[in-house]
Short mmCIF file of C-alpha atoms and ligand atoms in Angstrom, two decimals:
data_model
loop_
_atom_site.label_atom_id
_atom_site.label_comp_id
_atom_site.label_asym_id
_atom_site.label_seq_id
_atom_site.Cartn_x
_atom_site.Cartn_y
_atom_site.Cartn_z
CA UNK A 1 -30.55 -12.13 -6.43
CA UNK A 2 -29.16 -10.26 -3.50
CA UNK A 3 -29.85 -6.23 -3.39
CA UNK A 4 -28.11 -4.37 -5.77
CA UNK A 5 -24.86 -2.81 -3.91
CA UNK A 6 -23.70 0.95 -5.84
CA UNK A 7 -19.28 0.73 -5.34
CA UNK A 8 -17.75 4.43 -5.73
CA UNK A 9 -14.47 3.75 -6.74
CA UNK A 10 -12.20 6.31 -5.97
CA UNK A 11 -8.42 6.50 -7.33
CA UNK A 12 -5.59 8.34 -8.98
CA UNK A 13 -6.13 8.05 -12.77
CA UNK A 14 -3.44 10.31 -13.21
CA UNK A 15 -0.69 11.89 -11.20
CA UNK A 16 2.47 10.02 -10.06
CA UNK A 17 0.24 7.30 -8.59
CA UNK A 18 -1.85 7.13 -11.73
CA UNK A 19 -0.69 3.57 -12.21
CA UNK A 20 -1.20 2.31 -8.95
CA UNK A 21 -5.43 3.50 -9.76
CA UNK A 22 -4.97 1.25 -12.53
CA UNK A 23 -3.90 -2.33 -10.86
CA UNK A 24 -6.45 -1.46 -7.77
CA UNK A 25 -8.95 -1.24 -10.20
CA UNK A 26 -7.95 -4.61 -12.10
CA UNK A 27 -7.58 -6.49 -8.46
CA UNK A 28 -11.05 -5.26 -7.49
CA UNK A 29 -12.88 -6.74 -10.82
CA UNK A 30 -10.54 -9.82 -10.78
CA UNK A 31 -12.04 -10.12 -7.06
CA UNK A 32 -15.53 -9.23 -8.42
CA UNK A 33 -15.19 -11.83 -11.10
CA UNK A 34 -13.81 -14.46 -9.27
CA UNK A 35 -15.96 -14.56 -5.80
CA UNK A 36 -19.08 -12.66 -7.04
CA UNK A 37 -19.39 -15.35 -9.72
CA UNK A 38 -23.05 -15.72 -8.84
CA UNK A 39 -23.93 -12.01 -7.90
CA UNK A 40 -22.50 -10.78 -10.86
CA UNK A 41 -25.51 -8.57 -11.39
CA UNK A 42 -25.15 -7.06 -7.74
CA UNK A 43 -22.53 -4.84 -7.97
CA UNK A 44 -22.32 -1.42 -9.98
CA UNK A 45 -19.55 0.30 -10.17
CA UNK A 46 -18.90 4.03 -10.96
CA UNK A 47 -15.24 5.28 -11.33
CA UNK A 48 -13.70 8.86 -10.12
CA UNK A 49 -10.43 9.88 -10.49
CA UNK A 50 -8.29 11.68 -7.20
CA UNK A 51 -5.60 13.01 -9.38
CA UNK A 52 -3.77 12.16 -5.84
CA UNK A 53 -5.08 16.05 -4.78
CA UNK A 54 -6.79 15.98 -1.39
CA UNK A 55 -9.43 18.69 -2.02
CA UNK A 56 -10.17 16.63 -5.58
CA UNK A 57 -10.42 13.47 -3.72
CA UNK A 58 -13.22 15.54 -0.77
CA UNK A 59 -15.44 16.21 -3.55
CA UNK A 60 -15.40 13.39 -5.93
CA UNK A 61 -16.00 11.36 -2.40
CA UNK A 62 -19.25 13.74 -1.62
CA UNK A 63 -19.93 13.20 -5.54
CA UNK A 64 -20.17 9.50 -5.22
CA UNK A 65 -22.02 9.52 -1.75
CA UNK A 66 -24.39 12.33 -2.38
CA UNK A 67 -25.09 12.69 -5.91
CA UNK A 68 -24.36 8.91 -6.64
CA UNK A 69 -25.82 7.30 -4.15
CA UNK A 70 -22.83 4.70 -3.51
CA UNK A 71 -23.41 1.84 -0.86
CA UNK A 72 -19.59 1.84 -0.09
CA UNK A 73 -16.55 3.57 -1.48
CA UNK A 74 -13.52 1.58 -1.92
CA UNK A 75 -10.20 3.12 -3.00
CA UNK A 76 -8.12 5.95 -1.77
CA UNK A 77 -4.28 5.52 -2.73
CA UNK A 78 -2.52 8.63 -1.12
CA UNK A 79 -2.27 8.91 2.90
CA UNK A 80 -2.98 12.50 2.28
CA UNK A 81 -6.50 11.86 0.16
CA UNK A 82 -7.52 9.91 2.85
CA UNK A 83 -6.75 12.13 5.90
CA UNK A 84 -9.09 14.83 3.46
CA UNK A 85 -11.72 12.35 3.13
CA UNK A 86 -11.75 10.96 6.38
CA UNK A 87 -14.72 13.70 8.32
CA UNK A 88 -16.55 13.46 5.43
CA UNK A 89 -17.23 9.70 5.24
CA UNK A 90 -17.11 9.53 8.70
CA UNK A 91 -20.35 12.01 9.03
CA UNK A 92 -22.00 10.63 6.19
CA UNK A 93 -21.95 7.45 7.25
CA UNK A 94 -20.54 5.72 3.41
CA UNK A 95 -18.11 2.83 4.26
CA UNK A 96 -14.54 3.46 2.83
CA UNK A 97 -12.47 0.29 2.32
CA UNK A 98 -9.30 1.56 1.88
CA UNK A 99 -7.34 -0.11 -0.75
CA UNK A 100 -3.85 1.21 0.04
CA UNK A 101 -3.47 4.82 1.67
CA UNK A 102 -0.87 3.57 4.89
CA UNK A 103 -2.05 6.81 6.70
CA UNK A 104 -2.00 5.51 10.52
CA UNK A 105 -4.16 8.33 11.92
CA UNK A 106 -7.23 6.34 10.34
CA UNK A 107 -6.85 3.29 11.93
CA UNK A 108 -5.60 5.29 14.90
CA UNK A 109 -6.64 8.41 16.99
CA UNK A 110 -9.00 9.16 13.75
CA UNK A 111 -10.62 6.00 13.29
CA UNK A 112 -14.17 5.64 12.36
CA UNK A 113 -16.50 2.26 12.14
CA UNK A 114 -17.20 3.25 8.69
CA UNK A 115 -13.54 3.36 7.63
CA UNK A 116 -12.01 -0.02 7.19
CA UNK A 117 -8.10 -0.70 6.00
CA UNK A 118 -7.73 -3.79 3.21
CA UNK A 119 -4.10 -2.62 2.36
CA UNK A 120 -1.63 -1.96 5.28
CA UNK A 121 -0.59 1.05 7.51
CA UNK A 122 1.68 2.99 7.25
CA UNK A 123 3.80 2.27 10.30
CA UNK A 124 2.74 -1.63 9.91
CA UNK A 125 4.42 -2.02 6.91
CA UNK A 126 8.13 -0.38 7.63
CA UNK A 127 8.17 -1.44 11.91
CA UNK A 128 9.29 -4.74 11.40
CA UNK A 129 12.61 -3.42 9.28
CA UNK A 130 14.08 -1.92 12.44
CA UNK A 131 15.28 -4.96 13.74
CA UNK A 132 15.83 -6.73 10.26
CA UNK A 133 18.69 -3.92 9.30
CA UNK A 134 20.31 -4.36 12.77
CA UNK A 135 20.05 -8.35 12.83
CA UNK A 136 21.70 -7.79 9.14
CA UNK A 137 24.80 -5.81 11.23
CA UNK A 138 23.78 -2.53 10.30
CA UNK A 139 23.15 0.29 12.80
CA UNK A 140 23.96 3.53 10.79
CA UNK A 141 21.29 4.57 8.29
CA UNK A 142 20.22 7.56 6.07
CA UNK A 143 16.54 7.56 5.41
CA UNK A 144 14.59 9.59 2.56
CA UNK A 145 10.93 9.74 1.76
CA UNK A 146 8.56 12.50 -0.38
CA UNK A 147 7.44 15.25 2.22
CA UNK A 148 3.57 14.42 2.82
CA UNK A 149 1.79 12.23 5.55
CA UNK A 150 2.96 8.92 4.26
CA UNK A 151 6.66 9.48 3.74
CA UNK A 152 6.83 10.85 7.46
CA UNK A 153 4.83 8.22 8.95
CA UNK A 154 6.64 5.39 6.88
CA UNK A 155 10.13 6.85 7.79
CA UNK A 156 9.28 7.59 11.31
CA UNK A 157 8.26 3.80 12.33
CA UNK A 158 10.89 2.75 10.71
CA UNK A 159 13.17 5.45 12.65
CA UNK A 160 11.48 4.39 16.38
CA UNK A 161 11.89 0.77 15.52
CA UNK A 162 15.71 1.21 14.11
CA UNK A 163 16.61 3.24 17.15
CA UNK A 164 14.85 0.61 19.73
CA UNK A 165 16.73 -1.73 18.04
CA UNK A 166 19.63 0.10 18.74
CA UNK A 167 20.14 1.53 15.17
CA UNK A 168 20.67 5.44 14.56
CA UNK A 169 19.80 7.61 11.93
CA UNK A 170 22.30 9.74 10.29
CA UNK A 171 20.59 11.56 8.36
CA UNK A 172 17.06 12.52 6.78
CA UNK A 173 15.72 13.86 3.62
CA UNK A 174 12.14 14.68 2.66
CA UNK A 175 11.65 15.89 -0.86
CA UNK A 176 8.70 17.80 -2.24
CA UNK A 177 5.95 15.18 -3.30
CA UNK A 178 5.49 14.93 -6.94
CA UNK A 179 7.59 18.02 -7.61
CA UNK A 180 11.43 16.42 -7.70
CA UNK A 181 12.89 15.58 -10.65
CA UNK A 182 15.96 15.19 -9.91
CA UNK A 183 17.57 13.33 -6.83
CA UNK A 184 20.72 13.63 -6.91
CA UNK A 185 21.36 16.89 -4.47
CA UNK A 186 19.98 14.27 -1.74
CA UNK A 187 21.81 11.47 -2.59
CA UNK A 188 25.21 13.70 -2.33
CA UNK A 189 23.96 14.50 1.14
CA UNK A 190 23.60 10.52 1.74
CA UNK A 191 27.25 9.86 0.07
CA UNK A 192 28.84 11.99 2.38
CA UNK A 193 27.00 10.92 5.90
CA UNK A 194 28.81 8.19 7.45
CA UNK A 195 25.82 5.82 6.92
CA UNK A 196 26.15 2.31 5.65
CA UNK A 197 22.81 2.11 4.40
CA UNK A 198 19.96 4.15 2.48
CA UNK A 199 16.12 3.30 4.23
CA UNK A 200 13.45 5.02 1.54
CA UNK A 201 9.53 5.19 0.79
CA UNK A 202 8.87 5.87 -2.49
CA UNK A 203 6.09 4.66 -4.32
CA UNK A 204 5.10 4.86 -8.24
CA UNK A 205 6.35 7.56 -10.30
CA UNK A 206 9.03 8.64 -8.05
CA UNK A 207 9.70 5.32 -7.29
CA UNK A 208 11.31 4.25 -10.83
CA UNK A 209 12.91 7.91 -11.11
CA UNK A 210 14.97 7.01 -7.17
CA UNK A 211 15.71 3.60 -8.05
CA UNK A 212 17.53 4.52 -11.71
CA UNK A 213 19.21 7.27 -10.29
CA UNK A 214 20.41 5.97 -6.80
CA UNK A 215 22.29 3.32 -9.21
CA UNK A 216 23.41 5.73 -11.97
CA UNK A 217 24.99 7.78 -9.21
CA UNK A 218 26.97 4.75 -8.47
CA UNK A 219 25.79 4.63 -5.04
CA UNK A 220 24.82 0.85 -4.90
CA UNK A 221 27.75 -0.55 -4.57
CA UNK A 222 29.09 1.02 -1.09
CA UNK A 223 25.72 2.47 0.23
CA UNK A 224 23.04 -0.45 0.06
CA UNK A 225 19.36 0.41 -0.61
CA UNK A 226 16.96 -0.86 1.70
CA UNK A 227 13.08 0.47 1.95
CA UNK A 228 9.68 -0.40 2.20
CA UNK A 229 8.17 -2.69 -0.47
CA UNK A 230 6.88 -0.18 -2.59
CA UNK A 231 10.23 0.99 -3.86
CA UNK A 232 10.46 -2.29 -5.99
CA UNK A 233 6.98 -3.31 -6.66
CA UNK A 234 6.44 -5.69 -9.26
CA UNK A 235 3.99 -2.81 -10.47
CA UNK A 236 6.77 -1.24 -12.01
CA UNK A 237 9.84 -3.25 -10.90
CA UNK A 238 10.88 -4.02 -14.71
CA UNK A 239 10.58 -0.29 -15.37
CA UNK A 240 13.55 -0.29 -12.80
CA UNK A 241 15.16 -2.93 -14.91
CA UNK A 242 18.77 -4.06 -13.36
CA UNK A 243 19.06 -0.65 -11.15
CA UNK A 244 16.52 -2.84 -8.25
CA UNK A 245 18.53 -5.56 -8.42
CA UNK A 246 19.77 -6.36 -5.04
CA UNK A 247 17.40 -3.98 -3.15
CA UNK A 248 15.89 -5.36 -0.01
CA UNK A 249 12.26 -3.93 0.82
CA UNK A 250 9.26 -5.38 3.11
CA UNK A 251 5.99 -5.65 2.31
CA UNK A 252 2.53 -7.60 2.35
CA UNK A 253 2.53 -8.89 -0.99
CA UNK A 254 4.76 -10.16 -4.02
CA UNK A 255 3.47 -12.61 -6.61
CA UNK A 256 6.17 -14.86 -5.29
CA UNK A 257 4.64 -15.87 -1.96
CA UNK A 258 4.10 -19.58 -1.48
CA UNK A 259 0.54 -20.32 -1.12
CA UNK A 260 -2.61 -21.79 -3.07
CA UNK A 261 -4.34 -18.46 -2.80
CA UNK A 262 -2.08 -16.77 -4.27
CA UNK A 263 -1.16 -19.28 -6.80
CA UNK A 264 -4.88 -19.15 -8.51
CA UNK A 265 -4.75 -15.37 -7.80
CA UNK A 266 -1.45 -14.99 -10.11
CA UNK A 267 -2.67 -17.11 -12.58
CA UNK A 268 -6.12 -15.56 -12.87
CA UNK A 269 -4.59 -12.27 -12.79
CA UNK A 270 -1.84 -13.13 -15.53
CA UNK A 271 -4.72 -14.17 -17.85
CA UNK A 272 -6.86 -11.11 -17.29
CA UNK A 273 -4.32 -8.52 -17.41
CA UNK A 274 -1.49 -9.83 -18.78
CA UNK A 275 0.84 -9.26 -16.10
CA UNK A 276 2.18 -10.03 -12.90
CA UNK A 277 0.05 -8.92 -10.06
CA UNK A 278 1.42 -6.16 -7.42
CA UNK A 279 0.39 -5.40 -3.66
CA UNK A 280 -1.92 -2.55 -5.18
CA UNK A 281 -4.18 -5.33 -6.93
CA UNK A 282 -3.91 -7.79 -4.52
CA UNK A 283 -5.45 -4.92 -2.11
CA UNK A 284 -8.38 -4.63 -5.04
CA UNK A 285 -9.23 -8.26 -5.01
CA UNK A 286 -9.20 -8.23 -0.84
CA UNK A 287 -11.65 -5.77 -1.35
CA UNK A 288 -13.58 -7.29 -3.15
CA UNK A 289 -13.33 -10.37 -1.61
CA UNK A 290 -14.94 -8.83 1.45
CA UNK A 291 -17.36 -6.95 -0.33
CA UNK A 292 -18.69 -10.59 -1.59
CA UNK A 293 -18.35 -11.69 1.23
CA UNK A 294 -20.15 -9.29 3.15
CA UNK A 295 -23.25 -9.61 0.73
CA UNK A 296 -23.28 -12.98 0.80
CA UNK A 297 -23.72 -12.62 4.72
CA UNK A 298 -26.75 -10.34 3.88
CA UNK A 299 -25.25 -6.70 4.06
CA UNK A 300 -26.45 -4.21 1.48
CA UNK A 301 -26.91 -0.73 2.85
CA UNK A 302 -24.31 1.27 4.41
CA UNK A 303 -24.47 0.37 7.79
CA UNK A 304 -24.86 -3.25 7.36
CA UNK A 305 -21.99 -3.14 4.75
CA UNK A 306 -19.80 -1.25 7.19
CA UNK A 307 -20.51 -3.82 10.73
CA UNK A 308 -19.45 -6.76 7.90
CA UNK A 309 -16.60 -5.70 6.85
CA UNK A 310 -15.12 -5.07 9.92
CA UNK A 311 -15.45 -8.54 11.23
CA UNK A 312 -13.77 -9.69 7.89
CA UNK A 313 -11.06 -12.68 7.81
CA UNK A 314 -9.85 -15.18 5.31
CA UNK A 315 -7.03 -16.48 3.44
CA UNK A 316 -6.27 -14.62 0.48
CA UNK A 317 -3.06 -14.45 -1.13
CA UNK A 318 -1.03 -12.57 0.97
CA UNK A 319 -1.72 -15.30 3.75
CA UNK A 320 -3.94 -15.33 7.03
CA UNK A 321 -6.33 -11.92 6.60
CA UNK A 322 -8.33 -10.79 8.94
CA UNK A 323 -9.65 -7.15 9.71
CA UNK A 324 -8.48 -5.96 13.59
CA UNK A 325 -12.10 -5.29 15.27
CA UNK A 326 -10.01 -2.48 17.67
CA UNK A 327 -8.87 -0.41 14.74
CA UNK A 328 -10.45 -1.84 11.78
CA UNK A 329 -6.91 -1.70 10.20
CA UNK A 330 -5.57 -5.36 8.49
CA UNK A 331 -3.87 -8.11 10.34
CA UNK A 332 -1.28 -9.71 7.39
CA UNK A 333 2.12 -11.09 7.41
CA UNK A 334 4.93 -8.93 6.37
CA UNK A 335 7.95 -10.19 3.84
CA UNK A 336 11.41 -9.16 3.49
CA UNK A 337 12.37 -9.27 -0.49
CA UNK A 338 15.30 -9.13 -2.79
CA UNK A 339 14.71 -7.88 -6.32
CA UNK A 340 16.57 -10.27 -8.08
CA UNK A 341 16.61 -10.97 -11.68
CA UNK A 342 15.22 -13.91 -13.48
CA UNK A 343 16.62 -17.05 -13.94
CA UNK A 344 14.48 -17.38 -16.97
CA UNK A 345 15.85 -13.74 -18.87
CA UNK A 346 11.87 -12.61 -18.34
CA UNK A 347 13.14 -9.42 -16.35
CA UNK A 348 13.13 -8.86 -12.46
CA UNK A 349 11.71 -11.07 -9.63
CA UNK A 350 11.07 -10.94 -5.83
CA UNK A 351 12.86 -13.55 -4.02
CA UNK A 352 11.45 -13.83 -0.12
CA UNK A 353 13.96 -13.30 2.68
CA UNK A 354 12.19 -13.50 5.37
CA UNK A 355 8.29 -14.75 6.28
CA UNK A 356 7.57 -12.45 9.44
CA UNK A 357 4.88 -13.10 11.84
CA UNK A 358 1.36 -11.76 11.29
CA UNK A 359 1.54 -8.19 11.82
CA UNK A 360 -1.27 -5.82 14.09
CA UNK A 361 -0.80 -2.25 14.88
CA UNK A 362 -0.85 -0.79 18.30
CA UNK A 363 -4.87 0.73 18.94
CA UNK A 364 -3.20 4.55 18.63
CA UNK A 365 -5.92 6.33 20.09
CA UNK A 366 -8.90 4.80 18.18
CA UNK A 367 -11.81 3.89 20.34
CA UNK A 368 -13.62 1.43 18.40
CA UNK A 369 -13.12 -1.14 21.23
CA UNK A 370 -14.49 1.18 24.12
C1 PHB B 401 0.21 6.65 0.81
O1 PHB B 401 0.13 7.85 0.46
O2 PHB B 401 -0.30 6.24 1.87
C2 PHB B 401 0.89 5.68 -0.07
C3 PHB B 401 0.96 5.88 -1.44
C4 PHB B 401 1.57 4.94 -2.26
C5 PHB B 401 2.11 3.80 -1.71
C6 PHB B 401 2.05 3.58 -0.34
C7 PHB B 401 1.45 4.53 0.49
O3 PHB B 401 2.66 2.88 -2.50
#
């Protein structure tokens, strides 16, 4: 049996992105169970909640590393959680695979060889939309995002892409994270720009509350609602019900993409959990899938764990996968999707738009290749 290998997993179990914790957590045992078939005994795994609070997410990270004694942390869900964690993990020396905070800096000017992205950035996951909402004749757009690290940076490649393209943006709203209730002050400011389209991030919690309102204020019809995949995820996409149908959002993964991988992943998945999976547990399994992986290869300790993992690469269900040795940030095609409802009456489904080309972030300051 290979060396046993201690996993902190670190996530929101409660908070707006409380949900989100829960389907990382399913994808990583579904990834456990399904590649470590034969090393079942080799991972141990010990849980700590975030509560998506920065300073909360600092010391459950030193709890797991110092007190714990975990090989490699794996988790992480807000940008702003992992720009707290970031020093810590760094100095310490604990591999992070992050399983979905987009925050660029990390795989950017603050990259570390101990922090390695299975989930997407930020700016990789909203860049390609520039020239998709000019290509679909539209060059006037209102954006809108919560006010921490990830709505900016999400909103802001979109924004530099849009504009390259030769897009502009109208207007901009960034409401207080977790605190608003009630959109519909900022959608008024939308109706009344002289925008034909609404860009957004929103993610969870917030997510469902935008979606039902943007359509109960009637705005769907004349203002169409474009973001990045998150807005729609088939997390929570029935929780939406009708009010998603017809938004268009990119992203790396929807249980509709056309591959084996992902075929056995959705089945397994469905049987385990009883669900569709979502781009938060495919990120899980990834993870996991590496973490095998990099066992497998003869990795156990900290530094050995973090070398293999950044030199990962397969084909998992989102497509081609491969870890970006200059930034240790992911390499993944990107889809534009329609939520679209069910032939079949079983609720809402992703219908793909638009295959894009694998997709790799600009170095942005990190060093790792020097
Ligand atoms: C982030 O904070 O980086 C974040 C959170 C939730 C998402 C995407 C990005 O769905």
């Amino acid at each position: 049996m290979a060396d046993e290998i201690k996993v902190g997993l670190l996530l929101p179990y409660s908070g707006v992105y409380a949900a989100l914790g829960g389907e990382i957590e399913a994808g990583f045992n579904l990834g456990l169970a399904t590649f470590g078939a034969q090393t079942d005994d080799t991972f141990v795994v010990v849980t700590e909640d975030t509560e998506v609070k920065p300073p909360v997410g600092l010391a459950k990270a030193k709890k797991l590393a110092l007190q714990d004694k975990a090989d490699v942390i794996v988790g992480v869900v807000s940008s702003g959680v992992l720009g707290a964690l970031r020093d810590f993990v760094d100095g310490a020396g604990v591999p992070l695979i992050v399983a979905n905070a987009g925050n660029d800096a990390a795989t950017g000017e603050d990259c570390s060889p101990f922090i390695t992205r299975f989930s997407f950035s930020n700016s990789q996951v909203n860049r390609p939309m520039g020239q998709y909402l000019v290509d679909q004749g539209i060059t006037k757009v209102f954006t809108m995002a919560p006010d921490y690290a990830a709505g900016h940076q999400q909103i802001g490649a979109f924004k530099a892409a849009f504009e390259a393209a030769g897009g502009e943006v109208v207007g901009q709203e960034f409401t207080p994270f977790q605190k608003t209730q009630d959109f519909g002050p900022y959608l008024a400011n939308a109706k009344s720009s002289d925008a034909q389209a609404v860009y957004v991030f929103y993610a969870g919690g917030e997510a469902i509350s935008y979606v039902k309102q943007y359509d109960s204020f009637g705005l769907k019809e004349n203002l169409p609602l474009f973001g990045s995949g998150f807005l729609t995820s088939s997390l929570y996409v029935n929780a939406e019900g009708p009010a998603a149908e017809g938004v268009i959002a990119s992203s790396y993964y929807v249980p509709t993409i056309d591959n084996p991988e992902n075929a056995a992943f959705v089945e397994a998945y469905k049987a385990a959990n009883n669900r569709l999976p979502s781009e938060f547990a495919v990120a899980g399994y990834d993870a996991a899938h590496a973490l095998v992986l990099a066992s497998a290869n003869g990795a156990s300790d900290r530094a050995s764990l973090a070398k293999a993992l950044s030199t990962s690469s397969f084909d998992g269900p989102r497509g081609a996968t491969s870890i970006d040795p200059a930034t240790n940030n992911i390499v993944q095609p990107i889809y534009v999707y329609e939520t679209v409802s069910a032939a079949d009456g079983s609720g809402m489904t992703q219908k793909v738009l638009a295959s894009l080309a694998p997709e790799q972030d600009p170095v942005n300051g990190c060093t790792l290749a020097n």
